[in-house]
Amino acid sequence: MTICYSRDWRSDQLYAQSHFGSVSKTGTPFTECHNKVEATVRLERMFKFYQMKYIFQILDKMRCLRKRSTVSFLGVLVVFLLFMNVFIEDSYVLEGDKQLIRETSTHQLNSERYVHTFKDLSNFSGTINVTYRYLAATPLQRKRYLTIGLSSVKRKKGNYLLETIKSIFEQSSYEELKEISVVVHLADFNSSWRDAMVQDITQKFAHHIIAGRLMVIHAPEEYYPVLDGLKRNYNDPEDRVRFRSKQNVDYAFLLNFCANTSDYYVMLEDDVRCSRNFLTAIKKVIASLEGTYWVTLEFSKLGYIGKLYHSHDLPRLAHFLLMFYQEMPCDWLLTHFRGLLAQKNVIRFKPSLFQHMGYYSSYKGTENKLKDDDFEEESFDIPDNPPASLYTNMNVFENYEASKAYSSVDEYFWGKPPSTGDTFVIVFENPIKIKKIKVNTGTEDRQNDILHHGALDVGEKLIFSKQIRQCETYLRLGEFKNGNFEMSDVNQKIPFDIHCMRICVTKTQKEWLIIRSISIWTS
């Protein structure tokens, strides 16, 4: 084995050889092997072991003497004293080694003035203990439905924060404004810039601040962890690593602040414009997912824009960003967070509710022309899709099960070629009045995997069988055309409350079948 010797390592080497036989003749001076302390501990323990063995051999011989009782007592006393000596010395060595390891591993952090503060922040028990500065705020009178979080720093080129705040309020109705709160974290350490921004915000949005809909906060610099000399993962330059690491902490402090302000939380960047009535669309989506497990819902495919969370998950997410703040950008960390909480797949909705509008990046003012091509600015009609169970006797391909057709999520049902009489049934938890129905089959990539011959029925009088629930009687609404079905004013054509809806295959086809979306609007 290789031994880590003290400064007088040559005499140590001779000592080790005389006591333990063959030992490697190569050693490393103490000053060069702070990370090899375990070898020294092993050497000490081996020496103590042989000491103990030697003592027991002596005691064994002493048993042959006449005065056994006296010798035994003395022997036990000697062994006890030696054992205590071994224990005390071993404990001293181990504690000394642990201290050395701790000092070596935290050498970089100890050079910074905020390390102790950051260690306190990194535990996972509750919210983070940060004293925020309220730059512009009125105490929140009640918990809202949704908090919208923005974190902003001084940019070298362009400033879009005011336009983003304006878009949030202008694209919301009066009723929607009652259910939202906007929290802006001015995260730059430049106090002059912060003061100027607060003045602009209060001048333009004073009535929203007074109404408790808008709060502007700042987390002081002394709460931030190390931001210099960080690990350069992915060969990023040092200033880039500092920028993205600080951004992680900026977001963590913002999330921590917003943990108890609402039921749900959505993160936006400070250069975003919103779709009209985005809150109503979000509420519909959340309602359609009632009873299902999710961690993150995505309403934009870009960066850290339009990512929605349960507010009760915000403390954990804040701690998570703090723990790994120097490892990777925030949007990458979010993917890991979602996976660690057992949401395997992305749940993203189309069309997107938020669009990136900034032309210059907050990092060095570089050009950033990213756009979300799924964004629609004007209001769009998201279906209600009331809670229901879905069944089919078609041959399902892999994990493209029936339930994936019944939401706005970007996924679908996919089955092998259906035959005449095959059905796809939706059974509602409660009878409903339907205003509009829309069913789309096939995709852009697989335009031939449509329902070539099919019809749509609605049913009443729910009955139960051993296999599935279904309706006793059905009424046919119409046929599919070019793989699609759409009908409005259904409630004016159907005299009863609807318990079931059924897609029927009226002719066998050789092509596979994709049911891309089933959308239902209730009256």
Coordinates of N, CA and C in Angstrom, one line a residue, residues 128-312:
I128 N -36.6 29.7 3.2 CA -35.3 30.2 3.4 C -35.4 31.4 4.2
N129 N -34.5 31.6 5.2 CA -34.5 32.7 6.1 C -33.8 33.9 5.4
V130 N -34.5 34.7 4.7 CA -33.9 35.9 4.0 C -34.8 37.1 4.4
T131 N -34.1 38.2 4.7 CA -34.8 39.4 5.0 C -34.9 40.2 3.7
Y132 N -36.0 40.3 3.1 CA -36.2 41.0 1.8 C -36.4 42.5 2.1
R133 N -36.0 43.3 1.1 CA -36.3 44.7 1.1 C -37.5 44.9 0.2
Y134 N -38.5 45.6 0.7 CA -39.7 45.9 0.0 C -39.5 47.3 -0.7
L135 N -39.3 47.2 -2.0 CA -39.0 48.5 -2.7 C -40.3 49.2 -3.1
A136 N -41.4 48.4 -3.4 CA -42.7 49.0 -3.7 C -43.7 47.9 -3.4
A137 N -44.6 48.1 -2.4 CA -45.5 47.0 -2.1 C -46.6 47.5 -1.1
T138 N -47.7 46.9 -1.2 CA -48.8 47.1 -0.3 C -49.1 45.7 0.3
P139 N -49.3 45.6 1.6 CA -49.5 44.2 2.2 C -50.6 43.5 1.5
L140 N -50.4 42.2 1.2 CA -51.3 41.4 0.5 C -52.5 41.1 1.4
Q141 N -53.7 41.4 1.0 CA -54.9 41.3 1.9 C -55.3 39.8 2.0
R142 N -55.2 39.1 0.9 CA -55.6 37.7 0.9 C -54.8 36.9 -0.1
K143 N -54.9 35.6 0.0 CA -54.1 34.7 -0.9 C -54.8 34.7 -2.2
R144 N -54.0 34.8 -3.3 CA -54.6 34.8 -4.7 C -54.6 33.4 -5.3
Y145 N -55.1 33.3 -6.5 CA -55.1 32.1 -7.2 C -53.7 31.8 -7.9
L146 N -53.2 32.9 -8.5 CA -51.9 32.7 -9.2 C -51.0 33.9 -8.9
T147 N -49.7 33.6 -8.6 CA -48.6 34.6 -8.6 C -47.8 34.5 -9.8
I148 N -47.4 35.6 -10.4 CA -46.6 35.7 -11.5 C -45.2 36.3 -11.1
G149 N -44.2 35.5 -11.2 CA -42.9 35.9 -10.7 C -41.9 36.4 -11.9
L150 N -41.3 37.5 -11.6 CA -40.3 38.1 -12.6 C -39.0 38.4 -11.8
S151 N -37.9 38.0 -12.4 CA -36.6 38.5 -11.8 C -35.9 39.3 -12.9
S152 N -35.3 40.4 -12.5 CA -34.7 41.3 -13.5 C -33.4 41.9 -13.0
V153 N -32.5 42.1 -13.9 CA -31.2 42.7 -13.7 C -31.0 43.8 -14.7
K154 N -30.0 44.6 -14.5 CA -29.6 45.7 -15.4 C -29.1 45.1 -16.7
R155 N -29.6 45.5 -17.9 CA -29.1 45.0 -19.1 C -28.2 46.0 -19.8
K156 N -27.2 45.5 -20.6 CA -26.3 46.4 -21.3 C -27.0 47.1 -22.5
K157 N -28.0 46.3 -23.0 CA -28.8 46.9 -24.1 C -30.3 46.5 -23.9
G158 N -31.1 47.5 -24.1 CA -32.6 47.3 -24.0 C -33.0 47.0 -22.6
N159 N -34.3 47.3 -22.4 CA -35.0 47.0 -21.1 C -36.4 46.8 -21.4
Y160 N -36.9 45.6 -21.0 CA -38.2 45.2 -21.4 C -39.1 44.9 -20.2
L161 N -38.6 45.2 -19.0 CA -39.4 44.9 -17.8 C -40.7 45.6 -17.8
L162 N -40.7 46.9 -18.0 CA -42.0 47.7 -18.0 C -43.0 47.2 -19.0
E163 N -42.5 46.8 -20.2 CA -43.4 46.3 -21.2 C -44.0 44.9 -20.8
T164 N -43.2 44.1 -20.1 CA -43.7 42.8 -19.6 C -44.8 43.0 -18.5
I165 N -44.6 43.9 -17.6 CA -45.6 44.2 -16.6 C -46.8 44.7 -17.2
K166 N -46.7 45.6 -18.1 CA -47.8 46.2 -18.8 C -48.6 45.1 -19.5
S167 N -47.9 44.2 -20.2 CA -48.6 43.1 -20.9 C -49.4 42.2 -20.0
I168 N -48.9 41.9 -18.8 CA -49.6 41.1 -17.8 C -50.9 41.7 -17.5
F169 N -50.9 43.0 -17.1 CA -52.1 43.7 -16.7 C -53.1 44.0 -17.8
E170 N -52.6 44.4 -19.0 CA -53.5 44.7 -20.1 C -54.2 43.5 -20.7
Q171 N -53.5 42.3 -20.6 CA -54.1 41.1 -21.2 C -55.0 40.4 -20.3
S172 N -55.2 41.0 -19.1 CA -56.1 40.4 -18.1 C -57.4 41.2 -17.9
S173 N -58.5 40.5 -17.8 CA -59.8 41.2 -17.5 C -59.8 41.6 -16.1
Y174 N -60.8 42.5 -15.8 CA -61.0 43.0 -14.4 C -61.2 41.8 -13.4
E175 N -62.0 40.8 -13.8 CA -62.2 39.7 -12.9 C -60.9 38.9 -12.7
E176 N -60.1 38.8 -13.8 CA -58.8 38.0 -13.7 C -57.8 38.7 -12.8
L177 N -57.8 40.1 -12.8 CA -56.9 40.8 -12.0 C -57.1 40.6 -10.5
K178 N -58.3 40.3 -10.1 CA -58.6 40.0 -8.7 C -57.9 38.7 -8.2
E179 N -57.5 37.9 -9.2 CA -57.0 36.6 -8.8 C -55.5 36.4 -9.0
I180 N -54.8 37.5 -9.4 CA -53.4 37.4 -9.7 C -52.6 38.4 -8.8
S181 N -51.4 38.1 -8.5 CA -50.4 39.0 -8.0 C -49.1 38.9 -8.7
V182 N -48.4 40.0 -8.9 CA -47.2 40.0 -9.7 C -46.1 40.4 -8.7
V183 N -45.0 39.6 -8.7 CA -43.9 39.9 -7.8 C -42.6 40.1 -8.7
V184 N -42.0 41.3 -8.6 CA -40.8 41.6 -9.4 C -39.6 41.6 -8.4
H185 N -38.7 40.8 -8.7 CA -37.4 40.8 -7.9 C -36.4 41.5 -8.7
L186 N -36.0 42.7 -8.2 CA -34.9 43.5 -8.8 C -33.6 43.0 -8.2
A187 N -33.0 42.1 -9.0 CA -31.9 41.3 -8.4 C -30.5 41.9 -8.7
D188 N -30.4 43.1 -9.2 CA -29.1 43.7 -9.5 C -28.6 44.3 -8.2
F189 N -27.3 44.3 -8.0 CA -26.7 44.9 -6.8 C -26.4 46.4 -7.0
N190 N -26.7 46.9 -8.2 CA -26.5 48.3 -8.5 C -27.7 49.1 -7.9
S191 N -27.5 49.8 -6.8 CA -28.6 50.5 -6.1 C -29.2 51.6 -7.0
S192 N -28.3 52.3 -7.7 CA -28.8 53.4 -8.6 C -29.8 52.9 -9.6
W193 N -29.5 51.7 -10.2 CA -30.4 51.2 -11.2 C -31.7 50.7 -10.6
R194 N -31.6 50.1 -9.4 CA -32.8 49.7 -8.7 C -33.7 50.9 -8.4
D195 N -33.1 51.9 -7.9 CA -33.9 53.1 -7.5 C -34.6 53.7 -8.8
A196 N -33.9 53.8 -9.9 CA -34.5 54.3 -11.1 C -35.6 53.4 -11.6
M197 N -35.4 52.1 -11.5 CA -36.5 51.1 -11.9 C -37.7 51.3 -11.0
V198 N -37.5 51.4 -9.7 CA -38.6 51.5 -8.8 C -39.4 52.8 -9.1
Q199 N -38.7 53.8 -9.4 CA -39.4 55.1 -9.7 C -40.2 54.9 -11.0
D200 N -39.7 54.3 -12.0 CA -40.5 54.1 -13.2 C -41.7 53.2 -13.0
I201 N -41.5 52.1 -12.2 CA -42.6 51.2 -12.0 C -43.7 51.8 -11.2
T202 N -43.3 52.6 -10.1 CA -44.4 53.2 -9.3 C -45.1 54.3 -10.1
Q203 N -44.5 55.0 -11.0 CA -45.1 56.0 -11.8 C -46.2 55.4 -12.7
K204 N -45.8 54.3 -13.3 CA -46.7 53.7 -14.4 C -47.7 52.7 -13.8
F205 N -47.4 52.1 -12.6 CA -48.3 51.1 -12.1 C -48.7 51.3 -10.7
A206 N -48.9 52.6 -10.3 CA -49.2 52.9 -8.9 C -50.5 52.3 -8.4
H207 N -51.5 52.3 -9.3 CA -52.8 51.8 -8.8 C -52.8 50.3 -8.6
H208 N -51.9 49.6 -9.4 CA -51.8 48.1 -9.1 C -51.0 47.8 -7.9
I209 N -50.0 48.7 -7.5 CA -49.3 48.5 -6.3 C -50.2 48.8 -5.1
I210 N -51.1 49.8 -5.2 CA -52.0 50.2 -4.1 C -53.0 49.0 -3.9
A211 N -53.4 48.4 -5.0 CA -54.4 47.4 -5.0 C -53.8 46.0 -4.5
G212 N -52.5 46.0 -4.3 CA -51.9 44.8 -3.8 C -51.6 43.8 -4.9
R213 N -51.7 44.2 -6.2 CA -51.5 43.3 -7.3 C -50.0 43.2 -7.7
L214 N -49.2 44.2 -7.3 CA -47.8 44.3 -7.8 C -46.9 44.6 -6.6
M215 N -45.9 43.8 -6.4 CA -44.9 44.0 -5.4 C -43.5 44.0 -6.0
V216 N -42.6 44.9 -5.6 CA -41.3 44.9 -6.0 C -40.4 44.7 -4.8
I217 N -39.5 43.7 -4.9 CA -38.6 43.3 -3.8 C -37.2 43.2 -4.2
H218 N -36.3 43.1 -3.2 CA -34.9 42.9 -3.4 C -34.3 42.0 -2.3
A219 N -33.5 41.0 -2.7 CA -32.8 40.2 -1.7 C -31.4 40.8 -1.6
P220 N -31.0 41.2 -0.4 CA -29.6 41.9 -0.2 C -28.5 41.0 -0.6
E221 N -27.4 41.6 -1.0 CA -26.2 40.9 -1.5 C -25.6 39.9 -0.5
E222 N -25.7 40.3 0.8 CA -25.1 39.5 1.9 C -25.7 38.1 2.0
Y223 N -26.9 37.8 1.4 CA -27.5 36.5 1.5 C -27.0 35.6 0.3
Y224 N -26.3 36.1 -0.6 CA -25.9 35.4 -1.8 C -24.6 34.5 -1.4
P225 N -24.5 33.3 -2.1 CA -23.4 32.5 -1.9 C -22.2 32.9 -2.7
V226 N -21.2 32.1 -2.8 CA -20.0 32.4 -3.6 C -20.4 32.6 -5.1
L227 N -19.9 33.6 -5.7 CA -20.2 33.9 -7.1 C -18.9 34.0 -7.9
D228 N -17.7 33.9 -7.3 CA -16.5 34.0 -8.0 C -15.7 32.6 -7.9
G229 N -14.9 32.3 -8.9 CA -14.1 31.1 -8.8 C -14.9 29.8 -8.8
L230 N -16.1 29.8 -9.5 CA -17.0 28.7 -9.5 C -16.5 27.6 -10.6
K231 N -17.1 26.4 -10.5 CA -16.7 25.4 -11.4 C -17.1 25.8 -12.9
R232 N -16.2 25.6 -13.8 CA -16.5 25.9 -15.2 C -17.0 24.7 -16.0
N233 N -18.2 24.3 -15.6 CA -18.8 23.2 -16.4 C -19.1 23.7 -17.8
Y234 N -19.1 22.7 -18.7 CA -19.4 22.9 -20.1 C -18.5 23.9 -20.8
N235 N -17.3 24.1 -20.2 CA -16.3 25.0 -20.8 C -16.8 26.5 -20.9
D236 N -17.8 26.8 -20.1 CA -18.3 28.2 -20.1 C -17.2 29.2 -19.6
P237 N -17.1 30.4 -20.1 CA -16.2 31.4 -19.6 C -16.6 31.7 -18.1
E238 N -15.7 32.3 -17.4 CA -16.0 32.6 -16.0 C -17.1 33.5 -15.8
D239 N -17.2 34.6 -16.6 CA -18.3 35.5 -16.5 C -19.7 34.9 -16.8
R240 N -19.7 34.0 -17.7 CA -20.9 33.3 -18.0 C -21.4 32.4 -16.9
V241 N -20.4 31.7 -16.3 CA -20.7 30.8 -15.1 C -21.2 31.7 -14.0
R242 N -20.6 32.9 -13.7 CA -21.1 33.8 -12.7 C -22.5 34.2 -13.0
F243 N -22.8 34.6 -14.2 CA -24.1 35.1 -14.6 C -25.2 34.1 -14.3
R244 N -25.0 32.9 -14.9 CA -26.0 31.9 -14.8 C -26.2 31.3 -13.3
S245 N -25.0 31.3 -12.6 CA -25.1 30.9 -11.2 C -25.9 31.9 -10.3
K246 N -25.6 33.2 -10.5 CA -26.3 34.2 -9.8 C -27.8 34.2 -10.2
Q247 N -28.1 33.9 -11.5 CA -29.5 33.9 -11.9 C -30.2 32.8 -11.2
N248 N -29.6 31.6 -10.9 CA -30.2 30.6 -10.2 C -30.6 31.0 -8.8
V249 N -29.7 31.8 -8.1 CA -30.0 32.3 -6.8 C -31.0 33.3 -6.8
D250 N -31.0 34.2 -7.8 CA -32.1 35.2 -8.0 C -33.4 34.6 -8.0
Y251 N -33.6 33.5 -8.8 CA -34.9 32.8 -8.9 C -35.2 32.1 -7.6
A252 N -34.2 31.5 -7.0 CA -34.5 30.8 -5.7 C -35.0 31.8 -4.7
F253 N -34.5 33.0 -4.5 CA -35.0 33.9 -3.6 C -36.4 34.4 -4.0
L254 N -36.6 34.5 -5.3 CA -38.0 34.9 -5.7 C -39.0 33.8 -5.4
L255 N -38.7 32.6 -5.7 CA -39.6 31.5 -5.4 C -39.9 31.4 -3.9
N256 N -38.8 31.6 -3.1 CA -39.0 31.5 -1.7 C -40.0 32.6 -1.2
F257 N -39.9 33.8 -1.7 CA -40.8 34.9 -1.3 C -42.2 34.6 -1.6
C258 N -42.4 33.9 -2.8 CA -43.8 33.7 -3.3 C -44.5 32.4 -2.8
A259 N -43.8 31.7 -1.9 CA -44.3 30.4 -1.5 C -45.7 30.5 -0.9
N260 N -46.1 31.5 -0.2 CA -47.4 31.6 0.5 C -48.3 32.7 -0.1
T261 N -48.1 33.2 -1.3 CA -48.9 34.3 -1.8 C -50.1 33.8 -2.6
S262 N -50.1 32.5 -3.0 CA -51.2 32.1 -3.9 C -51.2 30.5 -3.9
D263 N -52.2 30.0 -4.6 CA -52.3 28.5 -4.8 C -51.3 28.0 -5.8
Y264 N -51.1 28.8 -6.9 CA -50.2 28.4 -8.0 C -49.2 29.5 -8.3
Y265 N -48.2 29.1 -9.0 CA -47.1 30.1 -9.3 C -46.6 29.9 -10.8
V266 N -46.5 30.9 -11.5 CA -45.9 30.8 -12.9 C -44.7 31.7 -13.0
M267 N -43.7 31.2 -13.6 CA -42.4 32.0 -13.7 C -42.4 32.6 -15.2
L268 N -42.1 33.9 -15.2 CA -41.9 34.5 -16.5 C -40.5 35.1 -16.5
E269 N -39.9 35.4 -17.7 CA -38.7 36.2 -17.7 C -39.1 37.6 -17.9
D270 N -38.2 38.6 -17.8 CA -38.5 40.0 -17.8 C -38.6 40.6 -19.2
D271 N -38.8 39.7 -20.3 CA -38.9 40.2 -21.6 C -39.9 39.4 -22.4
V272 N -41.2 39.4 -21.8 CA -42.2 38.5 -22.3 C -43.5 39.3 -22.5
R273 N -44.3 38.9 -23.5 CA -45.6 39.4 -23.7 C -46.6 38.2 -23.5
C274 N -47.8 38.5 -23.1 CA -48.8 37.5 -22.7 C -49.9 37.4 -23.7
S275 N -50.5 36.2 -23.8 CA -51.8 36.0 -24.5 C -52.9 36.6 -23.7
R276 N -53.9 37.1 -24.5 CA -55.1 37.6 -23.8 C -55.8 36.6 -23.0
N277 N -56.2 37.0 -21.8 CA -57.0 36.1 -20.8 C -56.2 34.8 -20.5
F278 N -54.9 35.0 -20.4 CA -54.0 33.8 -20.1 C -54.4 33.1 -18.8
L279 N -54.9 33.9 -17.8 CA -55.3 33.3 -16.5 C -56.5 32.3 -16.7
T280 N -57.5 32.7 -17.5 CA -58.6 31.9 -17.7 C -58.2 30.6 -18.4
A281 N -57.3 30.7 -19.3 CA -56.8 29.5 -20.0 C -56.0 28.6 -19.0
I282 N -55.2 29.1 -18.1 CA -54.5 28.3 -17.1 C -55.5 27.6 -16.2
K283 N -56.5 28.4 -15.7 CA -57.5 27.8 -14.8 C -58.2 26.6 -15.5
K284 N -58.5 26.7 -16.7 CA -59.2 25.6 -17.4 C -58.3 24.4 -17.5
V285 N -57.0 24.6 -17.8 CA -56.1 23.5 -17.9 C -55.9 22.8 -16.6
I286 N -55.8 23.6 -15.5 CA -55.6 23.0 -14.2 C -56.9 22.2 -13.8
A287 N -58.1 22.7 -14.1 CA -59.3 22.0 -13.8 C -59.4 20.7 -14.6
S288 N -58.9 20.7 -15.8 CA -59.0 19.5 -16.6 C -58.0 18.4 -16.1
L289 N -57.0 18.8 -15.3 CA -56.1 17.8 -14.8 C -56.4 17.4 -13.3
E290 N -57.5 17.8 -12.9 CA -57.9 17.5 -11.5 C -57.9 16.0 -11.3
G291 N -57.2 15.6 -10.2 CA -57.1 14.2 -9.9 C -55.9 13.5 -10.4
T292 N -55.1 14.2 -11.3 CA -53.9 13.7 -11.8 C -52.7 14.3 -11.2
Y293 N -51.5 13.6 -11.2 CA -50.3 14.1 -10.6 C -49.5 14.9 -11.6
W294 N -49.1 16.1 -11.2 CA -48.1 16.8 -12.0 C -47.3 17.7 -11.1
V295 N -46.1 18.0 -11.6 CA -45.2 18.9 -10.8 C -45.0 20.3 -11.6
T296 N -44.9 20.2 -12.9 CA -44.7 21.4 -13.7 C -45.6 21.3 -15.0
L297 N -46.3 22.4 -15.2 CA -47.0 22.5 -16.5 C -46.3 23.6 -17.3
E298 N -46.2 23.4 -18.6 CA -45.5 24.3 -19.4 C -46.4 25.0 -20.4
F299 N -46.4 26.3 -20.4 CA -47.2 27.1 -21.3 C -46.4 27.9 -22.3
S300 N -45.1 27.5 -22.4 CA -44.2 28.0 -23.4 C -43.1 27.0 -23.5
K301 N -42.5 26.9 -24.7 CA -41.5 25.9 -24.9 C -40.1 26.6 -24.8
L302 N -40.0 27.8 -24.4 CA -38.7 28.6 -24.3 C -38.3 28.7 -22.9
G303 N -37.0 28.5 -22.6 CA -36.4 28.8 -21.4 C -37.2 28.7 -20.1
Y304 N -37.1 29.7 -19.2 CA -37.8 29.7 -18.0 C -39.0 30.5 -18.1
I305 N -39.8 30.4 -19.2 CA -41.0 31.2 -19.5 C -42.2 30.3 -19.4
G306 N -43.2 30.7 -18.6 CA -44.5 30.0 -18.6 C -44.5 28.7 -17.9
K307 N -43.6 28.5 -16.9 CA -43.5 27.2 -16.2 C -44.4 27.4 -14.9
L308 N -45.4 26.5 -14.7 CA -46.3 26.6 -13.7 C -46.1 25.6 -12.6
Y309 N -46.2 25.9 -11.3 CA -46.0 25.0 -10.2 C -47.1 25.2 -9.1
H310 N -47.3 24.1 -8.4 CA -48.1 24.3 -7.1 C -47.2 25.1 -6.2
S311 N -47.8 26.1 -5.5 CA -47.1 26.9 -4.6 C -46.4 26.1 -3.4
H312 N -47.0 25.0 -3.1 CA -46.4 24.2 -2.0 C -45.1 23.5 -2.4

